The first five atom37 places (N, CA, C, CB, O) and aatype in JSON, in Angstrom:
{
  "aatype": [20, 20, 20, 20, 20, 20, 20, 20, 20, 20, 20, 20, 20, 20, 20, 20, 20, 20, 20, 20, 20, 20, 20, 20, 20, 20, 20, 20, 20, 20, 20, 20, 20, 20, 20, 20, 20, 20, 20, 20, 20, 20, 20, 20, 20, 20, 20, 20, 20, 20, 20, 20, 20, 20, 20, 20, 20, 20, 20, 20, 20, 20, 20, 20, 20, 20, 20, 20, 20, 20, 20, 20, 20, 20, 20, 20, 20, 20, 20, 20, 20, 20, 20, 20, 20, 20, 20, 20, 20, 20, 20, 20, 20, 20, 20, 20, 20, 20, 20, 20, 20, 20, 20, 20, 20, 20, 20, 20, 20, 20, 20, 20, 20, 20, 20, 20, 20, 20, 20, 20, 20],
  "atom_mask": [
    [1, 1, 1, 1, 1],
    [1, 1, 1, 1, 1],
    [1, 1, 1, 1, 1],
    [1, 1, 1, 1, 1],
    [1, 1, 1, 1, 1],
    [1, 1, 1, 1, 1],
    [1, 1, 1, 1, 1],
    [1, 1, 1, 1, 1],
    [1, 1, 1, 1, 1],
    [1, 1, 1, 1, 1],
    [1, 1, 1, 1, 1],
    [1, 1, 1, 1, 1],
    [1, 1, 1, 1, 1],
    [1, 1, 1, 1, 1],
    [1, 1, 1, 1, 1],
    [1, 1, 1, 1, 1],
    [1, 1, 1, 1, 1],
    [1, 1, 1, 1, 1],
    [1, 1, 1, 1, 1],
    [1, 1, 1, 1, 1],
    [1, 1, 1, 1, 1],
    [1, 1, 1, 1, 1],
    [1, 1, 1, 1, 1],
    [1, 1, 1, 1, 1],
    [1, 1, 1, 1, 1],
    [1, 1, 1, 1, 1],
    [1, 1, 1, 1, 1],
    [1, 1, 1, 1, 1],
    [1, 1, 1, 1, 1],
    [1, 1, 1, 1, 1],
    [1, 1, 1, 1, 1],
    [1, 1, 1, 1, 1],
    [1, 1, 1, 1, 1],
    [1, 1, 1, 1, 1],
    [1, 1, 1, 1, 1],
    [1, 1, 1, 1, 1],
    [1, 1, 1, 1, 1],
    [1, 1, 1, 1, 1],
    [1, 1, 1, 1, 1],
    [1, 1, 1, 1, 1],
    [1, 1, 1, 1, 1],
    [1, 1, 1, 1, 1],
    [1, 1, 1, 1, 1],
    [1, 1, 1, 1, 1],
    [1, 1, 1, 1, 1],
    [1, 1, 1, 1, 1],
    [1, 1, 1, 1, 1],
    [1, 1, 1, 1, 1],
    [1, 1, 1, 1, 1],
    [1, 1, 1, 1, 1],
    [1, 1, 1, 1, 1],
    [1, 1, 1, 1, 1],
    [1, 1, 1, 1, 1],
    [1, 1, 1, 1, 1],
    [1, 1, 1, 1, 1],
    [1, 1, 1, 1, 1],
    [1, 1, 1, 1, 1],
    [1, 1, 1, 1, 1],
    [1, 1, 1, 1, 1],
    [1, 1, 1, 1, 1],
    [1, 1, 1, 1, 1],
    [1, 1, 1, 1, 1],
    [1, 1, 1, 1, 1],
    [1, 1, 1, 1, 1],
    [1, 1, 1, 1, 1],
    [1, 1, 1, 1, 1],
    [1, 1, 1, 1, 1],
    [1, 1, 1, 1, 1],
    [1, 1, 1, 1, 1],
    [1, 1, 1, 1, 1],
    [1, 1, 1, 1, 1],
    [1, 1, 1, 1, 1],
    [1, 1, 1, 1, 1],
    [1, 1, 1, 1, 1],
    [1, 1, 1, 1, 1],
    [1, 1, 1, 1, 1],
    [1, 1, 1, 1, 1],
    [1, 1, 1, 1, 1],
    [1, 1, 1, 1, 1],
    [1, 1, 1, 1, 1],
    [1, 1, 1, 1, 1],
    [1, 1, 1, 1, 1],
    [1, 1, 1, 1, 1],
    [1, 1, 1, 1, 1],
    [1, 1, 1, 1, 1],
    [1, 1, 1, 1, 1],
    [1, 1, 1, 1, 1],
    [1, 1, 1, 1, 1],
    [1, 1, 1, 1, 1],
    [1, 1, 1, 1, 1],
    [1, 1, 1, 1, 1],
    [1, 1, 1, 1, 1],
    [1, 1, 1, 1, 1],
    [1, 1, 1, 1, 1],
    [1, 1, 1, 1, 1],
    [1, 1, 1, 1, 1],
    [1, 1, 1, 1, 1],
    [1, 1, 1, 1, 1],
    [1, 1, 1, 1, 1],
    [1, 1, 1, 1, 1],
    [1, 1, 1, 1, 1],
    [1, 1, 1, 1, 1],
    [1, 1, 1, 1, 1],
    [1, 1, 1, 1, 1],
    [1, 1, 1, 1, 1],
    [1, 1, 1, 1, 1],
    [1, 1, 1, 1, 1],
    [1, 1, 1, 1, 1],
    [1, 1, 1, 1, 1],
    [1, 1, 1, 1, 1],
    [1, 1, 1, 1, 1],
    [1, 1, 1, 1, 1],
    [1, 1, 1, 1, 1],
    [1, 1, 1, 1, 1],
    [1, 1, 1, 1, 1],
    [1, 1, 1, 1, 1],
    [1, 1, 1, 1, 1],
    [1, 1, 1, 1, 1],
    [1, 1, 1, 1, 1],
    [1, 1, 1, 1, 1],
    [1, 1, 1, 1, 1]
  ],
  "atom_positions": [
    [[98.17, 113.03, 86.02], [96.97, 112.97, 86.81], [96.65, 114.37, 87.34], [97.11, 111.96, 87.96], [97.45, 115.09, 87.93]],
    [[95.47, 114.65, 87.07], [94.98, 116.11, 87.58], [95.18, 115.96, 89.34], [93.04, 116.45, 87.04], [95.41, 114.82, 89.74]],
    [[95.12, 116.69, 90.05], [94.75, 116.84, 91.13], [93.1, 117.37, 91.62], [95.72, 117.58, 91.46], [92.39, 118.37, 91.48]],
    [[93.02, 115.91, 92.32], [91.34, 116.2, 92.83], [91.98, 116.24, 94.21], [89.82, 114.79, 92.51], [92.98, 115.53, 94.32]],
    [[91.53, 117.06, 95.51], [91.76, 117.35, 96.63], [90.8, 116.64, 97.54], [91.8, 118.65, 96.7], [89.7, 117.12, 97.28]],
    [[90.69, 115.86, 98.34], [90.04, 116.1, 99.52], [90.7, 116.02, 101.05], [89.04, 115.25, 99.41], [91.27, 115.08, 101.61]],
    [[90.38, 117.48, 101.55], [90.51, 117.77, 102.86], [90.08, 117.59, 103.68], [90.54, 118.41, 103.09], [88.91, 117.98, 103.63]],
    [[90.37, 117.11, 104.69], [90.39, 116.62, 105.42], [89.54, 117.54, 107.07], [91.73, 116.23, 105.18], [89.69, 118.75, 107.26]],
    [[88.93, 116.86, 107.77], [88.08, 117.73, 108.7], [88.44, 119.12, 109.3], [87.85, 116.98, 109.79], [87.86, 120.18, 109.55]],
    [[89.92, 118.51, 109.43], [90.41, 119.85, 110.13], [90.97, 120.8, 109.41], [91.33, 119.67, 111.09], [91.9, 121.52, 109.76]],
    [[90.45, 120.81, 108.45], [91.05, 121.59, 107.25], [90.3, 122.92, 107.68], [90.69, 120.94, 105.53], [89.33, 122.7, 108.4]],
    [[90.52, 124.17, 107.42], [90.46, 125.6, 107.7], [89.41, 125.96, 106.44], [92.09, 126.42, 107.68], [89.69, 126.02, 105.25]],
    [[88.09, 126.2, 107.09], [87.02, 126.65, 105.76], [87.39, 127.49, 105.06], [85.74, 127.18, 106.02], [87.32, 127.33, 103.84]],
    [[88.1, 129.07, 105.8], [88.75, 129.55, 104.79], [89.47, 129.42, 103.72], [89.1, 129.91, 105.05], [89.24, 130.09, 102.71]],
    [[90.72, 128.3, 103.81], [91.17, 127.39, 102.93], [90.72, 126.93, 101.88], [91.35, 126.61, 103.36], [90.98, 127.24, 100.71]],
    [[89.82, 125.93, 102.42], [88.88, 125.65, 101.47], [87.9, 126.55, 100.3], [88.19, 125.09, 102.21], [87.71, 126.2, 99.14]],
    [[87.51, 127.42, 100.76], [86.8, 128.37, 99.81], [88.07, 129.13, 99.01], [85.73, 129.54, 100.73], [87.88, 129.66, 97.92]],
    [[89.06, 129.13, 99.49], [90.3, 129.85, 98.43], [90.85, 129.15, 97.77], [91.41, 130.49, 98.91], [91.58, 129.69, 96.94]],
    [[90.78, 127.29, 97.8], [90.82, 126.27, 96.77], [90.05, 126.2, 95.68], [90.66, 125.24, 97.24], [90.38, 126.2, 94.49]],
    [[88.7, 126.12, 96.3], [87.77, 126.01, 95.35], [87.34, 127.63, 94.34], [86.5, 125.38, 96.26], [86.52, 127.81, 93.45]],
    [[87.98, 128.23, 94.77], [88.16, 129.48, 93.74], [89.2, 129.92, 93.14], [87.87, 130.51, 94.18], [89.23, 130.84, 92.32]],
    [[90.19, 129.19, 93.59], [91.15, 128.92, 92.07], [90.94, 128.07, 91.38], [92.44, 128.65, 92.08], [91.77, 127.86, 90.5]],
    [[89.51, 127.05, 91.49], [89.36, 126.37, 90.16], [89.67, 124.97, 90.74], [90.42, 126.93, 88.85], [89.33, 124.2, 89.84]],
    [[90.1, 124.31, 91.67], [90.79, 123.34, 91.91], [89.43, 122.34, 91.97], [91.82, 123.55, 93.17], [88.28, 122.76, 91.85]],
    [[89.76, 121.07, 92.15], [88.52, 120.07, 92.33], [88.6, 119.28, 93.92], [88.62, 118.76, 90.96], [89.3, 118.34, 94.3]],
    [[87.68, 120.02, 94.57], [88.19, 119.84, 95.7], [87.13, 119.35, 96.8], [88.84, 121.04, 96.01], [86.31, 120.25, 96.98]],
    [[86.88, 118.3, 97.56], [86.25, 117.67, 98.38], [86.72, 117.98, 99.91], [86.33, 116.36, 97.97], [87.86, 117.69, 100.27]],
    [[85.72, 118.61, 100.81], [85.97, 118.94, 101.99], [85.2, 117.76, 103.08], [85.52, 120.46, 102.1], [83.98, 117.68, 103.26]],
    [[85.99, 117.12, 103.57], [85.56, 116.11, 104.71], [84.23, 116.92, 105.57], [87.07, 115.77, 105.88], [83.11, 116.43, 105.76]],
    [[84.73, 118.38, 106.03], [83.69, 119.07, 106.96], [82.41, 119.55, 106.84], [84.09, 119.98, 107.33], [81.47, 119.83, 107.58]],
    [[82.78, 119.56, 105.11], [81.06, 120.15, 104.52], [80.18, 118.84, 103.87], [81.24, 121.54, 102.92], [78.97, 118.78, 103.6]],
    [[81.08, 117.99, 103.74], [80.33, 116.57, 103.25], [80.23, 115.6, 103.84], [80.73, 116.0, 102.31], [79.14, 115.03, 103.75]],
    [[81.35, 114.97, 104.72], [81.05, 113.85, 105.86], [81.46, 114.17, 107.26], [81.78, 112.54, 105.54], [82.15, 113.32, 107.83]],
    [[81.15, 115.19, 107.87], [81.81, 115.58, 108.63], [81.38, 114.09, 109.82], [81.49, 117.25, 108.89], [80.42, 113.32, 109.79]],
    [[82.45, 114.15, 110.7], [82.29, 113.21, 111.47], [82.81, 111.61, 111.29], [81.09, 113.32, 111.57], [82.67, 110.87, 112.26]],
    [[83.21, 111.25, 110.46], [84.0, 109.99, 109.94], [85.27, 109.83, 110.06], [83.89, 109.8, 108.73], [86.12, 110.67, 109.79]],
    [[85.47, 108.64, 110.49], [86.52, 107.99, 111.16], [87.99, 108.04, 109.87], [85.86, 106.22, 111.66], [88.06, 107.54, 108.75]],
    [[88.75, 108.68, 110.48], [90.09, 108.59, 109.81], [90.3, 107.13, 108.64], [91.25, 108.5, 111.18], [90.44, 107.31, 107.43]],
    [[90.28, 106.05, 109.14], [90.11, 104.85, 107.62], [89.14, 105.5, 107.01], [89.53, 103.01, 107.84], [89.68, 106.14, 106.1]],
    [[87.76, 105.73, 107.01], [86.99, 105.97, 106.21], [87.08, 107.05, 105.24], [86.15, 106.0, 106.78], [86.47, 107.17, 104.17]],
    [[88.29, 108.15, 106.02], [88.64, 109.03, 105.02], [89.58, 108.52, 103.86], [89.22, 110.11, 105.67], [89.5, 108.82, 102.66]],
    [[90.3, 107.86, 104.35], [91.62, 107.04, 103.25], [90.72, 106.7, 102.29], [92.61, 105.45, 103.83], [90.88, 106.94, 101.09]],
    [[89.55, 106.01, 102.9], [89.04, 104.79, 101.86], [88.26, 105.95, 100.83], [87.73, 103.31, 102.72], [88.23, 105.7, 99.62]],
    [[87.7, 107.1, 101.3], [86.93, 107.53, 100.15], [88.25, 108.16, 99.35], [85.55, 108.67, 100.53], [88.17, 108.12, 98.12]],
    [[89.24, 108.62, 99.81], [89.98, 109.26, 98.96], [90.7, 108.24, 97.95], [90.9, 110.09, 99.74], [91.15, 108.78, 96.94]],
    [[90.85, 106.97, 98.06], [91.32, 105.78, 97.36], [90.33, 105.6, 96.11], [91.33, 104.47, 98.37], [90.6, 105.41, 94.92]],
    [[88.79, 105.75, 96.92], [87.68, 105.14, 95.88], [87.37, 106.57, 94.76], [85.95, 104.57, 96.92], [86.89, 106.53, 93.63]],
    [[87.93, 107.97, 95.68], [87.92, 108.65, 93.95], [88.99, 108.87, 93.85], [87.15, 110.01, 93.44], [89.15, 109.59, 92.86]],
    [[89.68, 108.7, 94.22], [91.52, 109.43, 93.36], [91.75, 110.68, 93.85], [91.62, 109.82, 91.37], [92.11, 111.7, 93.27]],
    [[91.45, 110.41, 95.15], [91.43, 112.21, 95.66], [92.97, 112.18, 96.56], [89.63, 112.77, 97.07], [93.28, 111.44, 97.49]],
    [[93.65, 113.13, 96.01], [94.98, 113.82, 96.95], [94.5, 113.97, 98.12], [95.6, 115.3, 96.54], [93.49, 114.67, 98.02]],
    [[94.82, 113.5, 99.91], [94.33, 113.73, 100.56], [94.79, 114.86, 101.31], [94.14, 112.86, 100.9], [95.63, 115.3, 100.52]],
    [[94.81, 115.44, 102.04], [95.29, 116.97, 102.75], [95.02, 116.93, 103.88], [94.67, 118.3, 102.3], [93.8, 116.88, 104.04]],
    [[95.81, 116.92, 105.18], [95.17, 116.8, 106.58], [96.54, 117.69, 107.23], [94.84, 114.88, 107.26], [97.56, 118.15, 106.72]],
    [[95.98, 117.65, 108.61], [96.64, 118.25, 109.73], [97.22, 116.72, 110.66], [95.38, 119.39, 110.66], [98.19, 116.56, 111.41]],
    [[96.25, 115.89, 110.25], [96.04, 115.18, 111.48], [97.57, 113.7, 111.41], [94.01, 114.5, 111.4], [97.8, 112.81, 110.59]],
    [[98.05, 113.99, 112.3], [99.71, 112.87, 112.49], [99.13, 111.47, 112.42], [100.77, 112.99, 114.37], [99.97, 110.59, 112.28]],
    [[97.71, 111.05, 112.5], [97.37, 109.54, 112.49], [97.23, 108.81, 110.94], [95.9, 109.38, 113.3], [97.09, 107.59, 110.86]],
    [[97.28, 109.6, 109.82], [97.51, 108.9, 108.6], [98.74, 108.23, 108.13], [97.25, 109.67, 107.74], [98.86, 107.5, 107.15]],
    [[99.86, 108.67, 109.2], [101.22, 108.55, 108.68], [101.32, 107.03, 109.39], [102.45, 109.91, 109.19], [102.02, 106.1, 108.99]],
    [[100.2, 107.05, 110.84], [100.58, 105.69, 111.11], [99.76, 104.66, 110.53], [100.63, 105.47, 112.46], [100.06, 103.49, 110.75]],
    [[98.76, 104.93, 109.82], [97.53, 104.16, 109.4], [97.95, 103.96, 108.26], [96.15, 104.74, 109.45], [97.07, 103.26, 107.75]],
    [[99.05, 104.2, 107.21], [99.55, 103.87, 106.05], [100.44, 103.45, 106.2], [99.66, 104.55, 105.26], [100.67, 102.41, 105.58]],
    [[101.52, 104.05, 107.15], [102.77, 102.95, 106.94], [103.06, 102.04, 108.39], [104.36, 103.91, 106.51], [103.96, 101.27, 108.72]],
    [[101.97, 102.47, 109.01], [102.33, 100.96, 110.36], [100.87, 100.11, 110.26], [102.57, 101.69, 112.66], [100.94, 98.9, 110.51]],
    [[99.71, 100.62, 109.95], [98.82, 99.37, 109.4], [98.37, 99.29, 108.31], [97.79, 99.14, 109.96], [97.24, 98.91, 108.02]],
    [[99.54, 99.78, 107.32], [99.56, 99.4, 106.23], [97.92, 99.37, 104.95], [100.19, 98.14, 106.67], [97.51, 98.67, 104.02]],
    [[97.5, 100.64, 105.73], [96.17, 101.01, 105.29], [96.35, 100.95, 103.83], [95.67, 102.43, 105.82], [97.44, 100.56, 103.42]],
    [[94.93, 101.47, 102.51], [95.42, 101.37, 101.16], [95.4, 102.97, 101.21], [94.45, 100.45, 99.91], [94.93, 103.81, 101.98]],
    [[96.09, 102.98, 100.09], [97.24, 104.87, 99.86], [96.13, 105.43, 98.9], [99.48, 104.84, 98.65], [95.5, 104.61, 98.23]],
    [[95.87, 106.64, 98.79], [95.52, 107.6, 98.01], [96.55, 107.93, 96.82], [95.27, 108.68, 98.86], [97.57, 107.25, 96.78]],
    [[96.41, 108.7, 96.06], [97.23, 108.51, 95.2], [98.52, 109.81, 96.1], [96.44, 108.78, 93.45], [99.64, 109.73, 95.6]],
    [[98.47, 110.35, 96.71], [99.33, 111.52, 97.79], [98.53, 111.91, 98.72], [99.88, 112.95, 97.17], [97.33, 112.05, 98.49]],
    [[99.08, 112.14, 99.93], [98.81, 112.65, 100.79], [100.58, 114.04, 101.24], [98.25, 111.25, 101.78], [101.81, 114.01, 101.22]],
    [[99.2, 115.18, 101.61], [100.03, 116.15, 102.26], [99.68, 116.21, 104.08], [99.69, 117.68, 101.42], [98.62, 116.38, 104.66]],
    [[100.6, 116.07, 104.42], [100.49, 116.65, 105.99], [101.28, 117.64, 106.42], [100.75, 115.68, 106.98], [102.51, 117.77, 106.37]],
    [[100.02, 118.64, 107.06], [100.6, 119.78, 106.9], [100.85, 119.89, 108.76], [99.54, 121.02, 105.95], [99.87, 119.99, 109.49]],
    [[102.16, 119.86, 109.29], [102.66, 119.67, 110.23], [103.1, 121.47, 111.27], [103.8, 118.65, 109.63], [103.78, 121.53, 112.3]],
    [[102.34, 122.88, 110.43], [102.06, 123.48, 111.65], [101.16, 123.82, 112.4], [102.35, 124.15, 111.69], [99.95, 123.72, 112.21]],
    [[101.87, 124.36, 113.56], [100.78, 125.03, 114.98], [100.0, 126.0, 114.7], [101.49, 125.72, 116.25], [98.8, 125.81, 114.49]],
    [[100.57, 127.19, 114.64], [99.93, 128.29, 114.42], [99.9, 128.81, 112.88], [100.49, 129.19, 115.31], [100.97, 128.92, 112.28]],
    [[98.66, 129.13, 112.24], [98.49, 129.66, 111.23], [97.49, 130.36, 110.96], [98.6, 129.03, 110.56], [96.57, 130.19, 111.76]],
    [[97.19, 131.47, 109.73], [96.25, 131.78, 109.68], [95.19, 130.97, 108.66], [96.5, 132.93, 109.58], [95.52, 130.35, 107.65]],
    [[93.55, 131.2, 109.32], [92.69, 130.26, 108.25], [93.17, 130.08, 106.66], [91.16, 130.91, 108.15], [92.94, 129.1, 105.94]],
    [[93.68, 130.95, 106.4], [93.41, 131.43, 104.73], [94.96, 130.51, 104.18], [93.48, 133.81, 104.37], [94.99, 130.07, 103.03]],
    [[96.12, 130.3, 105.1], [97.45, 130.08, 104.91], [97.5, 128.89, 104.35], [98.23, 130.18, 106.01], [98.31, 128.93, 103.42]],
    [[96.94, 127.67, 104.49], [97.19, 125.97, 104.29], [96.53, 126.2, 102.53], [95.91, 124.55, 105.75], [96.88, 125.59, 101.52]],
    [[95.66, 127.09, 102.65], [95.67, 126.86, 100.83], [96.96, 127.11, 100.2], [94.63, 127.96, 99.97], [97.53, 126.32, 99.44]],
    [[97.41, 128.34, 100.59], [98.82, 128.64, 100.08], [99.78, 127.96, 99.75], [99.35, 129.18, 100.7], [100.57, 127.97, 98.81]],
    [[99.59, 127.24, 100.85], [100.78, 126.12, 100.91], [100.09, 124.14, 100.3], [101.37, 126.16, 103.1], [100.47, 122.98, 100.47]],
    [[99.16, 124.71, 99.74], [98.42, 123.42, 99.05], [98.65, 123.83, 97.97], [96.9, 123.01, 99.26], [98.95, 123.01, 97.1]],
    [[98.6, 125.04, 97.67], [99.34, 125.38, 95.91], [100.69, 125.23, 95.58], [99.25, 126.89, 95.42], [101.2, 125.04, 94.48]],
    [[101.16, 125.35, 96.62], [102.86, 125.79, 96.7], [103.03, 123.97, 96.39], [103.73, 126.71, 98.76], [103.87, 123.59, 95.57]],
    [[102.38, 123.23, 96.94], [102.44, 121.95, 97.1], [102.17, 120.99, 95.94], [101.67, 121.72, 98.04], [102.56, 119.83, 95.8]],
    [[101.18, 121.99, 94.91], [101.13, 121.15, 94.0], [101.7, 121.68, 92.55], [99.8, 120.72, 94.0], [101.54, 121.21, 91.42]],
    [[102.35, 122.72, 92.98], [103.38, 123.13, 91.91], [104.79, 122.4, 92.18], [103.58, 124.8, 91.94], [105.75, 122.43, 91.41]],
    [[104.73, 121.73, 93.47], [106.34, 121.06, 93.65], [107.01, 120.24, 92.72], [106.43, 120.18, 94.77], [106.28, 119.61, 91.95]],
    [[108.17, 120.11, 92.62], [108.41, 118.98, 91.76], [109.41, 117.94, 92.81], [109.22, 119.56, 90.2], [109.68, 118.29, 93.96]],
    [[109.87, 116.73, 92.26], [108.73, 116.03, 91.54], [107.32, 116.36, 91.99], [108.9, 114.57, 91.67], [107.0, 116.83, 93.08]],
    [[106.32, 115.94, 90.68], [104.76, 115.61, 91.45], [104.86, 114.95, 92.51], [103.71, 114.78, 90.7], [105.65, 114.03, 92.74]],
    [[103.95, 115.44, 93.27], [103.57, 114.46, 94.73], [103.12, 112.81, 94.81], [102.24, 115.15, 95.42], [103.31, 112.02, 95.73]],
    [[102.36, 112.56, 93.35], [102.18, 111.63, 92.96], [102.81, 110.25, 93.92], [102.59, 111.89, 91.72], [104.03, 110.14, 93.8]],
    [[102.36, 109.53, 94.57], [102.93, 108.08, 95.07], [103.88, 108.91, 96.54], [104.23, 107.03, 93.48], [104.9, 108.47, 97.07]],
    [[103.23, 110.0, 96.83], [103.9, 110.35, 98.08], [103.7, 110.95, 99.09], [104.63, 110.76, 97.96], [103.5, 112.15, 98.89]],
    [[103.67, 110.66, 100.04], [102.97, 111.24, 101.18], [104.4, 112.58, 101.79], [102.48, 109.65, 102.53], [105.54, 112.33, 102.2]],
    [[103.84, 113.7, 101.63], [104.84, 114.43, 101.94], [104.3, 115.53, 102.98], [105.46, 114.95, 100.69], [103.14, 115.91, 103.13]],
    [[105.43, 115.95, 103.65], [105.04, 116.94, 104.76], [105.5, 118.19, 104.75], [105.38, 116.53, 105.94], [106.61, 118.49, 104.31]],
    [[104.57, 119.09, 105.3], [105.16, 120.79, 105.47], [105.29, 120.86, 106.8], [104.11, 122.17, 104.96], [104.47, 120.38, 107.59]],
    [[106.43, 121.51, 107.14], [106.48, 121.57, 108.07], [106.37, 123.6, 108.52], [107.66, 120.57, 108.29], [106.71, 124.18, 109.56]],
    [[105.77, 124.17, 107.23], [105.46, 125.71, 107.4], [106.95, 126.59, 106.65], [105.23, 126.09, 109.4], [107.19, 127.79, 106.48]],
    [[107.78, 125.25, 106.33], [109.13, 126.4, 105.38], [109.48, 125.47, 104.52], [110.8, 127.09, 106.27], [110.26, 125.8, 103.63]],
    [[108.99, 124.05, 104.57], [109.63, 123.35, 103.43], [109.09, 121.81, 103.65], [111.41, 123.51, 103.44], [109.0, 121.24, 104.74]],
    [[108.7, 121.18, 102.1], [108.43, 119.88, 101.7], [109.69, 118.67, 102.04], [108.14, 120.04, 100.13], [110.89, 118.7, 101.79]],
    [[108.86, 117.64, 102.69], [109.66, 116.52, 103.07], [108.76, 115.24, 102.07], [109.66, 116.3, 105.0], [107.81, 114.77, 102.7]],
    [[108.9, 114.77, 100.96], [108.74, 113.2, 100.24], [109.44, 112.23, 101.03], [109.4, 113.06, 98.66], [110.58, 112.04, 101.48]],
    [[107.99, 111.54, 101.02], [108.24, 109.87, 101.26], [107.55, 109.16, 100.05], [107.48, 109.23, 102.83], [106.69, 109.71, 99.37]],
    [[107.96, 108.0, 99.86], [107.05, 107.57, 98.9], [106.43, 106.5, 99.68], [107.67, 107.14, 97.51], [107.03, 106.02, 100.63]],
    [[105.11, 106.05, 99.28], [104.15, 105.97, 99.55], [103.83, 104.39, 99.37], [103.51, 106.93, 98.94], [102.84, 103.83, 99.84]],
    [[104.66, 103.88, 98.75], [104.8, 102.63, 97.38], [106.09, 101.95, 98.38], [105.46, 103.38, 95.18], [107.04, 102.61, 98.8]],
    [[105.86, 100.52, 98.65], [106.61, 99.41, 99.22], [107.5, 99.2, 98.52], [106.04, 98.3, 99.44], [107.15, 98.99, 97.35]],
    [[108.96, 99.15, 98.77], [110.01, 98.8, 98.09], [110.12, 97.26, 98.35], [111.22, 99.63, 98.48], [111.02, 96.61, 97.83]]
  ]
}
């Protein structure tokens, strides 16, 4: 599965414009729906197959404590301080990981990837 991106509001415009110029296929919550409620982001990223990308700690409970429906991955990127341009970096770094992210919601915590999978045992 290719990676289609969409980021999420609080995603860093800079970021974003250094995604979308390496070529990537990439949907920004801030330039297209800005203002929509966290489910509504899941749900569009479900209805295209979009990798989702956020800052924000409320997807982790909206998928695995109300059991929201999953995107095909989600990254949460879990630092404080950064610069605008940095979360792309680490969205590449992210999708060169192995395994693929595929079926997993995984986290940066700014030095290293944590997998969960995403999928009910």
């Amino acid at each position: 599965m290719i990676a289609r991106l969409l980021l999420d509001e609080n995603f860093p415009a800079p970021s974003v414009r250094l995604l979308k110029e390496a070529g990537l296929d990439v949907l920004s919550i801030s330039e297209s729906y800005s203002g929509i409620a966290d489910p509504d982001v899941l749900a569009l990223a479900v209805a295209d197959e979009r990798w989702l990308v956020t800052f924000d700690l409320d997807f982790g409970a909206l998928l695995f404590s109300k059991k929201l429906t999953q995107p095909p991955a989600v990254l949460l990127l879990r630092v404080l301080r950064y610069k605008p341009d940095e979360p792309a970096a680490w969205v590449l770094e992210w999708l060169k990981s192995q395994p693929a992210p595929i079926g997993m919601f995984t986290v940066f915590d700014g030095t290293s990837f944590r997998h969960r999978s995403l999928r009910p045992k």
